[in-house]
Amino acid sequence: MEKTEKIYMVVARADFSLEELKKDVFDWLSFLRIVTIPESYRFGDEKAQPFNLQTITHQIQQLTEEENLWIKVNSQGGEFQLHISKLKLHERTILDGTIFLDNQTMIEDYCDTRMIKNGIYGYLRPLDEYLYNNVELIEKRTFETDSEIAMLPKRYNDKKTVIVDCNQLAGYDIYFKGLCLTSCWKMYYSSLYCQIIPKPIFLEVQQVQSVEEMDNQVIKVTLFQNPFNWDLPINQKYQRLFRDQMGYDQLAWNNGTGVLRPPYIEYAFVEDVTQTVQYQNSYYQPVEKKDATYFVTRSYDKLHQKYVVNRTKGILNAQAYFPWIDEKSRKMMNYRVVDPKMAIDDGLSAYEFYIRQFLEIDVFDQKYDEFVSVLRFYLPKEAIKQIPLDALWDKLFDVNISNLKQKEASTRFDLKKAKNHLRVVFLDSSYLETINHTLDVSE
């Protein structure tokens, strides 16, 4: 990979008055002039002009509450973009590594101050790491060799073009309810995140360089010491583990087939209550669900500001995998939503992953022995007739397959491996609308 050795900084902020916003834009202008020597500027897509402080100052003074304006400044060793949108500010900055290291304390203090006042989210990270994890279009990955690109996970976009499946990369920026979820060198989280993820999950995250709660409930997380060592195996391990511990990909993913990695934490949202389960080993370290011996359950009631946490030792039971239980029909169920048109293998990898995730389990539970365990796949209607069953049978070479039944709107079959059993059902996703209201396991 061809490296640039630059730092990429993002800060998103909101809830300004007009006068506060103008002052902060002037502060941004002062900041870029302190760390670099400005050479040119432009507003929006206008032609770049030689830097003129008086012109930019005048433009700032004319800002309104309905403003939608990009200010872009190029400097010796830096690029600065500020998007002003209806009393919101979004900063994007690229700095040469030498400039950053020479001014690191001041730059971090600038970020800290910006986030404490009106911050939503922010991060500092190597530009190379950001590009590696977030550039989907193969033709734009000019920083890599063909052999490096060939090793990356792929999927289709909505135009049926093959792209890099960045969902599978640890530093991918994905958004959930307007908040950026990522894993990188330094990250800032406002109190808005704690309306989704209980604050102790941030504060107690393991195997990071540091976690700091600053003023105004802003949390700052540093994964490792030197940002430009981001591609060392140990630092990439920390980057992946942080993302998995926080469960970002359990909250949001957009590649059609899912995370395809076992969870370290799982979330459930019921009205105003957030419930989480974290999986840990006997040393209270984060592990995959199937390897857990300790379970940290948290319940946070946002409406009544009630928070309950409990750590228990034990083993997983059937309900941990199949939470929808129908005592009358003696069946229990879980489900996954898949859109195979985005997968270059027609969803085959996703089907195998989830089937093995729910078949190859180790539970000591009488209910599991006596009930039928059901895994449902909800697919777009047109995908029901295109399930790659023969290829799936090849993948499940070590599993006994029986009772295949195919109908117009569904396909089902039973699986058995040693003492474990699973009924797999493919259904039209229109049936998903009833899942939270009633459990129909009459397949």
Coordinates of N, CA, C and O in Angstrom, one line a residue, residues 165-334:
D165 N -16.4 -4.6 -0.1 CA -17.4 -4.6 1.0 C -16.7 -4.1 2.3 O -16.2 -4.8 3.1
C166 N -16.7 -2.8 2.4 CA -16.1 -2.1 3.5 C -16.7 -2.4 4.9 O -16.2 -2.2 5.9
N167 N -18.0 -2.9 4.8 CA -18.6 -3.3 6.1 C -17.8 -4.3 6.8 O -17.9 -4.5 8.0
Q168 N -17.0 -5.1 6.1 CA -16.2 -6.2 6.7 C -14.9 -5.6 7.3 O -14.1 -6.4 7.9
L169 N -14.6 -4.4 7.1 CA -13.3 -3.8 7.5 C -13.5 -3.0 8.9 O -14.5 -2.4 9.1
A170 N -12.5 -3.1 9.7 CA -12.7 -2.6 11.1 C -12.9 -1.1 11.2 O -13.6 -0.6 12.1
G171 N -12.3 -0.3 10.3 CA -12.4 1.1 10.4 C -13.5 1.8 9.5 O -13.4 3.0 9.2
Y172 N -14.5 1.0 9.1 CA -15.5 1.5 8.2 C -16.4 2.5 9.0 O -16.9 2.2 10.1
D173 N -16.7 3.6 8.4 CA -17.6 4.6 8.9 C -19.0 4.3 8.5 O -19.4 4.4 7.4
I174 N -19.8 3.8 9.5 CA -21.2 3.5 9.2 C -22.1 4.4 10.1 O -21.6 4.8 11.2
Y175 N -23.3 4.8 9.7 CA -24.0 5.8 10.4 C -25.3 5.2 10.9 O -26.0 4.4 10.2
F176 N -25.7 5.5 12.2 CA -26.9 5.0 12.8 C -27.5 6.1 13.5 O -26.9 6.7 14.4
K177 N -28.7 6.5 13.1 CA -29.5 7.6 13.7 C -28.7 8.9 13.6 O -28.7 9.7 14.6
G178 N -28.0 9.1 12.5 CA -27.2 10.3 12.4 C -25.9 10.4 13.1 O -25.2 11.4 13.0
L179 N -25.5 9.3 13.7 CA -24.2 9.2 14.5 C -23.2 8.3 13.7 O -23.6 7.2 13.3
C180 N -22.0 8.7 13.7 CA -20.9 8.0 13.0 C -20.4 6.8 14.0 O -20.1 7.1 15.1
L181 N -20.5 5.6 13.5 CA -19.9 4.5 14.2 C -18.7 4.0 13.5 O -18.8 3.6 12.3
T182 N -17.5 4.1 14.1 CA -16.3 3.6 13.5 C -15.3 3.2 14.6 O -15.6 3.3 15.8
S183 N -14.2 2.7 14.1 CA -13.1 2.3 15.0 C -11.8 2.9 14.4 O -11.4 2.5 13.3
C184 N -11.1 3.8 15.1 CA -9.9 4.4 14.6 C -9.0 4.9 15.7 O -9.4 4.7 16.9
W185 N -8.0 5.6 15.4 CA -7.0 6.0 16.4 C -7.5 6.8 17.6 O -7.4 6.4 18.7
K186 N -8.1 7.9 17.3 CA -8.8 8.7 18.4 C -10.2 9.0 18.0 O -10.5 9.5 16.9
M187 N -11.1 8.8 19.0 CA -12.6 9.0 18.7 C -13.2 9.8 19.8 O -12.9 9.7 21.0
Y188 N -14.2 10.7 19.4 CA -14.9 11.5 20.3 C -16.4 11.1 20.2 O -17.0 11.0 19.1
Y189 N -17.0 10.9 21.4 CA -18.5 10.5 21.4 C -19.2 11.5 22.3 O -18.9 11.6 23.5
S190 N -20.2 12.1 21.8 CA -21.1 13.0 22.6 C -22.1 12.2 23.4 O -22.2 11.0 23.2
S191 N -22.8 12.9 24.3 CA -23.8 12.2 25.1 C -24.9 11.6 24.3 O -25.7 10.8 24.7
L192 N -25.1 12.1 23.0 CA -26.1 11.5 22.1 C -25.9 10.0 21.9 O -26.9 9.3 21.8
Y193 N -24.7 9.6 21.9 CA -24.4 8.2 21.7 C -25.0 7.3 22.9 O -25.4 6.2 22.7
C194 N -25.0 7.9 24.1 CA -25.4 7.2 25.3 C -26.9 7.0 25.3 O -27.4 6.3 26.2
Q195 N -27.6 7.6 24.4 CA -29.0 7.4 24.3 C -29.3 6.0 23.5 O -30.4 5.5 23.6
I196 N -28.2 5.5 22.9 CA -28.3 4.3 22.2 C -27.5 3.2 22.9 O -27.9 2.1 23.1
I197 N -26.2 3.6 23.2 CA -25.3 2.7 23.9 C -25.1 3.1 25.3 O -24.6 4.2 25.5
P198 N -25.4 2.3 26.3 CA -25.2 2.8 27.7 C -23.7 3.3 27.9 O -22.8 2.6 27.5
K199 N -23.6 4.4 28.6 CA -22.3 5.0 28.8 C -21.2 4.0 29.4 O -20.1 4.1 28.9
P200 N -21.6 3.2 30.3 CA -20.5 2.3 30.9 C -19.9 1.4 29.8 O -18.7 0.9 30.0
I201 N -20.6 1.1 28.7 CA -20.0 0.3 27.7 C -18.8 1.0 27.1 O -17.7 0.4 26.8
F202 N -18.9 2.3 26.9 CA -17.8 3.1 26.4 C -16.7 3.2 27.5 O -15.5 3.0 27.2
L203 N -17.1 3.5 28.7 CA -16.1 3.7 29.8 C -15.3 2.5 30.2 O -14.2 2.5 30.7
E204 N -15.9 1.3 30.0 CA -15.3 0.0 30.4 C -14.7 -0.8 29.3 O -14.3 -1.9 29.5
V205 N -14.7 -0.2 28.1 CA -14.1 -0.9 27.0 C -12.7 -1.3 27.2 O -11.9 -0.6 27.9
Q206 N -12.3 -2.5 26.8 CA -11.0 -3.1 27.1 C -10.0 -3.0 26.0 O -10.4 -2.9 24.8
Q207 N -8.7 -3.2 26.3 CA -7.6 -3.2 25.4 C -7.6 -2.0 24.4 O -7.5 -2.2 23.2
V208 N -7.6 -0.9 25.1 CA -7.4 0.4 24.4 C -6.4 1.2 25.1 O -6.0 0.9 26.3
Q209 N -5.8 2.2 24.4 CA -4.7 3.0 25.1 C -5.3 3.8 26.2 O -4.7 3.8 27.3
S210 N -6.5 4.4 26.0 CA -7.1 5.3 27.1 C -8.5 5.6 26.8 O -8.9 5.6 25.6
V211 N -9.3 5.8 27.8 CA -10.7 6.2 27.7 C -10.8 7.4 28.7 O -10.5 7.3 29.9
E212 N -11.3 8.5 28.2 CA -11.4 9.7 29.1 C -12.8 10.3 28.9 O -13.2 10.6 27.8
E213 N -13.4 10.6 30.1 CA -14.7 11.3 30.0 C -14.4 12.8 30.3 O -13.9 13.2 31.4
M214 N -14.6 13.7 29.3 CA -14.3 15.1 29.4 C -15.6 15.8 29.8 O -16.6 15.3 30.2
D215 N -15.5 17.2 29.8 CA -16.6 18.0 30.2 C -17.8 17.8 29.2 O -17.6 17.3 28.1
N216 N -18.9 18.1 29.7 CA -20.2 18.0 28.9 C -20.4 16.6 28.4 O -21.0 16.3 27.3
Q217 N -20.0 15.6 29.2 CA -20.2 14.2 29.0 C -19.6 13.6 27.6 O -20.1 12.6 27.1
V218 N -18.6 14.3 27.1 CA -17.9 13.8 25.9 C -16.9 12.8 26.3 O -16.1 13.0 27.2
I219 N -16.9 11.7 25.6 CA -16.0 10.6 25.8 C -15.0 10.5 24.7 O -15.3 10.6 23.5
K220 N -13.7 10.4 25.1 CA -12.6 10.4 24.1 C -11.9 9.0 24.3 O -11.4 8.7 25.4
V221 N -11.7 8.3 23.2 CA -11.1 7.0 23.2 C -9.9 7.0 22.3 O -10.0 7.4 21.2
T222 N -8.7 6.5 22.8 CA -7.5 6.4 22.0 C -7.2 4.9 22.0 O -7.0 4.2 23.0
L223 N -7.0 4.3 20.8 CA -6.8 2.9 20.6 C -5.4 2.5 20.9 O -5.1 1.4 21.5
F224 N -4.5 3.2 20.3 CA -3.0 2.9 20.5 C -2.2 4.2 20.4 O -2.8 5.3 20.2
Q225 N -0.9 4.0 20.6 CA -0.1 5.2 20.9 C 0.2 6.0 19.6 O 0.0 7.2 19.5
N226 N 0.8 5.4 18.6 CA 1.3 6.1 17.4 C 0.3 5.9 16.3 O 0.2 4.8 15.8
P227 N -0.3 6.9 15.8 CA -1.3 6.8 14.7 C -0.7 6.2 13.4 O -1.4 5.4 12.7
F228 N 0.5 6.5 13.1 CA 1.1 6.0 11.9 C 1.6 4.5 11.9 O 2.0 4.0 10.9
N229 N 1.4 3.9 13.1 CA 1.6 2.5 13.2 C 0.3 1.7 13.1 O 0.1 0.6 13.6
W230 N -0.7 2.3 12.5 CA -2.1 1.7 12.4 C -2.1 0.3 11.8 O -3.0 -0.5 12.1
D231 N -1.2 0.1 10.8 CA -1.2 -1.2 10.1 C -0.4 -2.3 10.8 O -0.3 -3.4 10.2
L232 N 0.2 -2.1 11.9 CA 0.8 -3.1 12.7 C -0.2 -4.2 13.1 O -1.3 -3.8 13.5
P233 N 0.0 -5.4 13.0 CA -1.0 -6.5 13.4 C -1.6 -6.2 14.7 O -2.8 -6.4 14.9
I234 N -0.8 -5.9 15.7 CA -1.3 -5.7 17.1 C -2.3 -4.5 17.1 O -3.4 -4.6 17.8
N235 N -2.0 -3.4 16.4 CA -2.9 -2.3 16.4 C -4.2 -2.6 15.6 O -5.3 -2.1 15.9
Q236 N -4.1 -3.4 14.5 CA -5.2 -3.8 13.8 C -6.1 -4.7 14.6 O -7.4 -4.6 14.5
K237 N -5.5 -5.5 15.5 CA -6.3 -6.3 16.4 C -7.1 -5.4 17.4 O -8.2 -5.7 17.6
Y238 N -6.4 -4.4 17.9 CA -7.1 -3.5 18.8 C -8.3 -2.8 18.1 O -9.3 -2.5 18.6
Q239 N -8.0 -2.4 16.8 CA -9.1 -1.7 16.0 C -10.3 -2.6 15.8 O -11.4 -2.2 16.0
R240 N -10.0 -3.9 15.5 CA -11.1 -4.8 15.3 C -11.8 -5.1 16.6 O -13.1 -5.1 16.7
L241 N -11.1 -5.3 17.7 CA -11.7 -5.6 19.0 C -12.5 -4.5 19.5 O -13.6 -4.8 20.1
F242 N -12.1 -3.3 19.3 CA -12.9 -2.2 19.8 C -14.3 -2.2 19.0 O -15.3 -2.0 19.7
R243 N -14.2 -2.3 17.7 CA -15.5 -2.3 17.0 C -16.4 -3.5 17.4 O -17.6 -3.3 17.6
D244 N -15.8 -4.6 17.6 CA -16.6 -5.8 18.0 C -17.2 -5.6 19.4 O -18.3 -6.0 19.7
Q245 N -16.3 -5.1 20.4 CA -16.8 -4.8 21.7 C -18.0 -3.9 21.7 O -18.9 -4.1 22.5
M246 N -17.9 -2.8 20.9 CA -19.0 -1.8 20.9 C -20.2 -2.4 20.1 O -21.3 -1.8 20.3
G247 N -20.1 -3.4 19.3 CA -21.2 -4.0 18.6 C -21.7 -3.1 17.5 O -22.9 -3.1 17.2
Y248 N -20.9 -2.2 16.9 CA -21.4 -1.3 15.9 C -22.1 -2.0 14.8 O -23.1 -1.6 14.2
D249 N -21.5 -3.1 14.3 CA -22.0 -3.8 13.2 C -23.3 -4.6 13.6 O -24.0 -5.1 12.7
Q250 N -23.5 -4.8 14.9 CA -24.8 -5.4 15.3 C -25.9 -4.4 15.2 O -27.1 -4.7 15.2
L251 N -25.5 -3.1 15.3 CA -26.5 -2.0 15.3 C -26.9 -1.6 13.9 O -28.0 -1.3 13.6
A252 N -25.9 -1.6 13.0 CA -26.1 -1.1 11.6 C -25.1 -1.7 10.7 O -24.0 -1.8 10.9
W253 N -25.7 -2.2 9.5 CA -24.8 -2.6 8.4 C -25.6 -2.4 7.2 O -26.9 -2.4 7.2
N254 N -25.0 -2.2 6.0 CA -25.7 -1.9 4.8 C -25.2 -2.7 3.6 O -25.3 -2.2 2.5
N255 N -24.6 -3.9 3.8 CA -24.1 -4.7 2.7 C -25.1 -5.8 2.2 O -24.7 -6.6 1.4
G256 N -26.3 -5.8 2.8 CA -27.3 -6.8 2.4 C -27.2 -8.1 3.0 O -28.2 -8.8 3.2
T257 N -26.0 -8.6 3.4 CA -25.9 -9.9 3.9 C -25.5 -10.0 5.4 O -25.7 -11.1 6.0
G258 N -25.0 -8.9 6.0 CA -24.8 -8.9 7.4 C -23.3 -8.9 7.7 O -22.4 -8.8 6.9
V259 N -23.0 -9.0 9.0 CA -21.7 -8.8 9.5 C -20.8 -10.0 9.3 O -19.6 -10.0 9.0
L260 N -21.4 -11.2 9.4 CA -20.7 -12.5 9.2 C -19.5 -12.7 10.1 O -18.5 -13.2 9.8
R261 N -19.7 -12.2 11.3 CA -18.8 -12.4 12.4 C -19.6 -12.6 13.7 O -20.6 -11.9 13.9
P262 N -19.2 -13.5 14.6 CA -20.0 -13.8 15.8 C -20.0 -12.5 16.7 O -19.0 -11.7 16.7
P263 N -21.1 -12.2 17.4 CA -21.2 -11.1 18.3 C -20.4 -11.2 19.5 O -20.3 -12.2 20.1
Y264 N -19.8 -10.0 20.0 CA -19.3 -9.9 21.3 C -20.3 -9.2 22.2 O -20.1 -9.2 23.4
I265 N -21.3 -8.6 21.6 CA -22.3 -7.9 22.4 C -23.5 -7.9 21.5 O -23.4 -7.9 20.3
E266 N -24.7 -7.9 22.1 CA -26.0 -7.9 21.4 C -26.9 -6.8 22.0 O -26.9 -6.6 23.2
Y267 N -27.7 -6.2 21.1 CA -28.6 -5.1 21.6 C -30.0 -5.5 21.3 O -30.3 -6.2 20.4
A268 N -30.9 -5.0 22.2 CA -32.3 -5.1 22.0 C -33.0 -3.8 22.4 O -32.6 -3.2 23.4
F269 N -33.9 -3.3 21.6 CA -34.5 -2.0 21.9 C -36.1 -2.2 22.0 O -36.7 -2.7 21.1
V270 N -36.6 -1.9 23.2 CA -38.0 -2.0 23.4 C -38.5 -0.7 23.9 O -38.2 -0.3 25.1
E271 N -39.2 0.0 23.1 CA -39.7 1.4 23.4 C -38.6 2.2 23.8 O -37.6 2.5 23.1
D272 N -38.6 2.7 25.1 CA -37.5 3.6 25.6 C -36.4 2.9 26.3 O -35.6 3.5 26.9
V273 N -36.4 1.6 26.2 CA -35.4 0.8 27.0 C -34.4 0.2 26.0 O -34.8 -0.5 25.0
T274 N -33.1 0.3 26.4 CA -32.1 -0.3 25.6 C -31.5 -1.5 26.5 O -31.2 -1.3 27.7
Q275 N -31.5 -2.7 25.9 CA -30.9 -3.8 26.6 C -29.7 -4.4 25.9 O -29.7 -4.4 24.7
T276 N -28.7 -4.7 26.6 CA -27.5 -5.2 26.0 C -27.0 -6.5 26.8 O -27.2 -6.6 28.0
V277 N -26.3 -7.4 26.1 CA -25.6 -8.5 26.7 C -24.2 -8.5 26.2 O -24.0 -8.6 24.9
Q278 N -23.2 -8.4 27.1 CA -21.8 -8.5 26.7 C -21.3 -9.9 27.1 O -21.7 -10.4 28.1
Y279 N -20.5 -10.5 26.2 CA -20.0 -11.8 26.4 C -18.5 -11.7 26.8 O -17.7 -11.1 26.2
Q280 N -18.2 -12.4 28.0 CA -16.8 -12.4 28.5 C -16.4 -13.8 28.9 O -17.2 -14.6 29.2
N281 N -15.1 -13.9 29.0 CA -14.5 -15.2 29.5 C -14.3 -15.1 31.0 O -14.7 -14.2 31.7
S282 N -13.6 -16.1 31.6 CA -13.5 -16.2 33.1 C -12.6 -15.1 33.6 O -12.5 -14.9 34.8
Y283 N -11.8 -14.4 32.7 CA -11.0 -13.3 33.1 C -11.7 -11.9 32.9 O -11.1 -10.9 32.9
Y284 N -13.0 -12.0 32.6 CA -13.8 -10.8 32.3 C -13.3 -10.1 31.0 O -13.5 -8.9 30.9
Q285 N -12.7 -10.8 30.1 CA -12.3 -10.2 28.9 C -13.4 -10.5 27.8 O -14.1 -11.5 27.8
P286 N -13.5 -9.6 26.8 CA -14.5 -9.8 25.8 C -14.2 -11.0 24.9 O -13.0 -11.2 24.5
V287 N -15.2 -11.8 24.6 CA -15.0 -12.9 23.7 C -16.3 -13.1 22.8 O -17.3 -12.4 23.0
E288 N -16.2 -14.0 21.8 CA -17.3 -14.3 21.0 C -18.4 -15.0 21.9 O -18.1 -15.6 22.9
K289 N -19.6 -14.8 21.5 CA -20.8 -15.3 22.2 C -20.6 -16.8 22.6 O -20.8 -17.1 23.8
K290 N -20.2 -17.6 21.6 CA -20.2 -19.0 21.9 C -19.1 -19.4 22.9 O -19.2 -20.5 23.5
D291 N -18.1 -18.5 23.2 CA -17.0 -18.8 24.1 C -17.3 -18.2 25.5 O -16.4 -18.3 26.4
A292 N -18.4 -17.6 25.7 CA -18.6 -16.8 26.9 C -18.9 -17.7 28.1 O -19.6 -18.8 28.0
T293 N -18.3 -17.3 29.3 CA -18.7 -18.0 30.6 C -19.3 -16.9 31.5 O -19.8 -17.3 32.6
Y294 N -19.1 -15.7 31.2 CA -19.7 -14.6 32.0 C -20.6 -13.7 31.0 O -20.2 -13.5 29.9
F295 N -21.7 -13.2 31.6 CA -22.6 -12.5 30.8 C -22.9 -11.2 31.5 O -23.5 -11.2 32.7
V296 N -22.6 -10.0 30.9 CA -22.9 -8.7 31.5 C -24.2 -8.2 30.8 O -24.2 -7.8 29.7
T297 N -25.3 -8.1 31.6 CA -26.5 -7.6 31.0 C -26.8 -6.2 31.6 O -26.5 -5.9 32.8
R298 N -27.2 -5.4 30.7 CA -27.5 -4.0 31.1 C -28.8 -3.6 30.5 O -29.2 -4.0 29.4
S299 N -29.5 -2.8 31.3 CA -30.8 -2.3 30.9 C -30.9 -0.8 31.2 O -30.6 -0.4 32.4
Y300 N -31.1 0.0 30.2 CA -31.1 1.5 30.4 C -32.5 2.0 29.9 O -32.8 1.9 28.8
D301 N -33.2 2.6 30.9 CA -34.5 3.2 30.6 C -34.3 4.7 30.4 O -34.1 5.4 31.4
K302 N -34.3 5.2 29.2 CA -34.0 6.6 28.9 C -35.0 7.5 29.4 O -34.7 8.6 29.9
L303 N -36.3 7.1 29.4 CA -37.4 7.9 29.8 C -37.3 8.2 31.3 O -37.5 9.3 31.8
H304 N -37.1 7.2 32.1 CA -37.1 7.3 33.6 C -35.6 7.4 34.2 O -35.5 7.4 35.4
Q305 N -34.6 7.4 33.3 CA -33.2 7.5 33.7 C -32.9 6.4 34.7 O -32.2 6.6 35.7
K306 N -33.3 5.2 34.4 CA -33.0 4.0 35.2 C -32.0 3.1 34.5 O -32.1 2.8 33.4
Y307 N -30.9 2.7 35.3 CA -29.9 1.9 34.7 C -29.6 0.7 35.6 O -29.4 0.9 36.8
V308 N -29.6 -0.5 35.1 CA -29.4 -1.7 35.9 C -28.3 -2.5 35.1 O -28.4 -2.7 33.9
V309 N -27.3 -3.0 35.9 CA -26.3 -3.9 35.3 C -26.2 -5.1 36.2 O -26.3 -5.1 37.4
N310 N -25.9 -6.3 35.5 CA -25.8 -7.5 36.3 C -24.7 -8.4 35.5 O -24.8 -8.6 34.3
R311 N -23.8 -8.9 36.3 CA -22.8 -9.9 35.7 C -23.1 -11.3 36.3 O -23.1 -11.4 37.5
T312 N -23.3 -12.2 35.5 CA -23.6 -13.6 35.9 C -22.6 -14.6 35.2 O -22.2 -14.4 34.1
K313 N -22.3 -15.7 36.0 CA -21.6 -16.7 35.4 C -22.5 -17.9 35.0 O -23.5 -18.1 35.7
G314 N -22.2 -18.5 33.9 CA -23.1 -19.6 33.5 C -22.8 -20.1 32.1 O -21.7 -19.8 31.5
I315 N -23.8 -20.7 31.5 CA -23.6 -21.2 30.1 C -24.9 -20.8 29.3 O -25.9 -20.5 29.9
L316 N -24.7 -20.7 28.0 CA -25.8 -20.3 27.2 C -26.9 -21.3 27.1 O -26.7 -22.5 27.1
N317 N -28.1 -20.9 27.2 CA -29.3 -21.8 27.0 C -29.9 -21.5 25.6 O -29.4 -20.7 24.8
A318 N -30.9 -22.3 25.3 CA -31.5 -22.3 24.0 C -32.1 -20.9 23.7 O -32.0 -20.4 22.5
Q319 N -32.6 -20.2 24.7 CA -33.3 -18.9 24.4 C -32.2 -17.9 24.0 O -32.6 -16.9 23.4
A320 N -31.0 -18.1 24.4 CA -29.9 -17.1 24.0 C -29.8 -17.1 22.4 O -29.3 -16.1 21.9
Y321 N -30.1 -18.2 21.8 CA -30.0 -18.3 20.3 C -31.4 -18.2 19.7 O -31.5 -17.7 18.5
F322 N -32.4 -18.6 20.4 CA -33.8 -18.7 19.8 C -34.8 -18.0 20.7 O -35.5 -18.6 21.5
P323 N -34.8 -16.6 20.7 CA -35.6 -15.9 21.7 C -37.1 -16.0 21.6 O -37.8 -15.7 22.5
W324 N -37.6 -16.3 20.3 CA -39.0 -16.4 20.1 C -39.4 -17.8 20.4 O -39.1 -18.7 19.6
I325 N -40.2 -18.1 21.4 CA -40.5 -19.5 21.8 C -42.0 -19.6 21.8 O -42.8 -18.8 22.4
D326 N -42.5 -20.7 21.1 CA -43.9 -21.0 21.1 C -44.1 -22.3 21.8 O -43.8 -23.4 21.3
E327 N -44.6 -22.2 23.1 CA -44.8 -23.4 23.9 C -45.8 -24.4 23.3 O -45.7 -25.6 23.4
K328 N -46.8 -23.8 22.7 CA -47.9 -24.6 22.2 C -47.5 -25.5 21.0 O -47.8 -26.7 21.0
S329 N -46.7 -25.0 20.1 CA -46.3 -25.8 19.0 C -44.9 -26.4 19.2 O -44.4 -27.1 18.3
R330 N -44.3 -26.2 20.4 CA -43.0 -26.7 20.7 C -41.9 -26.3 19.7 O -41.1 -27.2 19.3
K331 N -41.9 -25.0 19.4 CA -40.9 -24.5 18.5 C -40.3 -23.2 19.0 O -40.9 -22.5 19.8
M332 N -39.0 -23.0 18.6 CA -38.4 -21.7 19.0 C -37.6 -21.2 17.8 O -37.2 -22.0 16.9
M333 N -37.5 -19.9 17.7 CA -37.1 -19.3 16.4 C -36.2 -18.1 16.6 O -36.2 -17.4 17.6
N334 N -35.3 -17.9 15.6 CA -34.6 -16.6 15.4 C -34.7 -16.4 13.9 O -35.1 -17.2 13.1

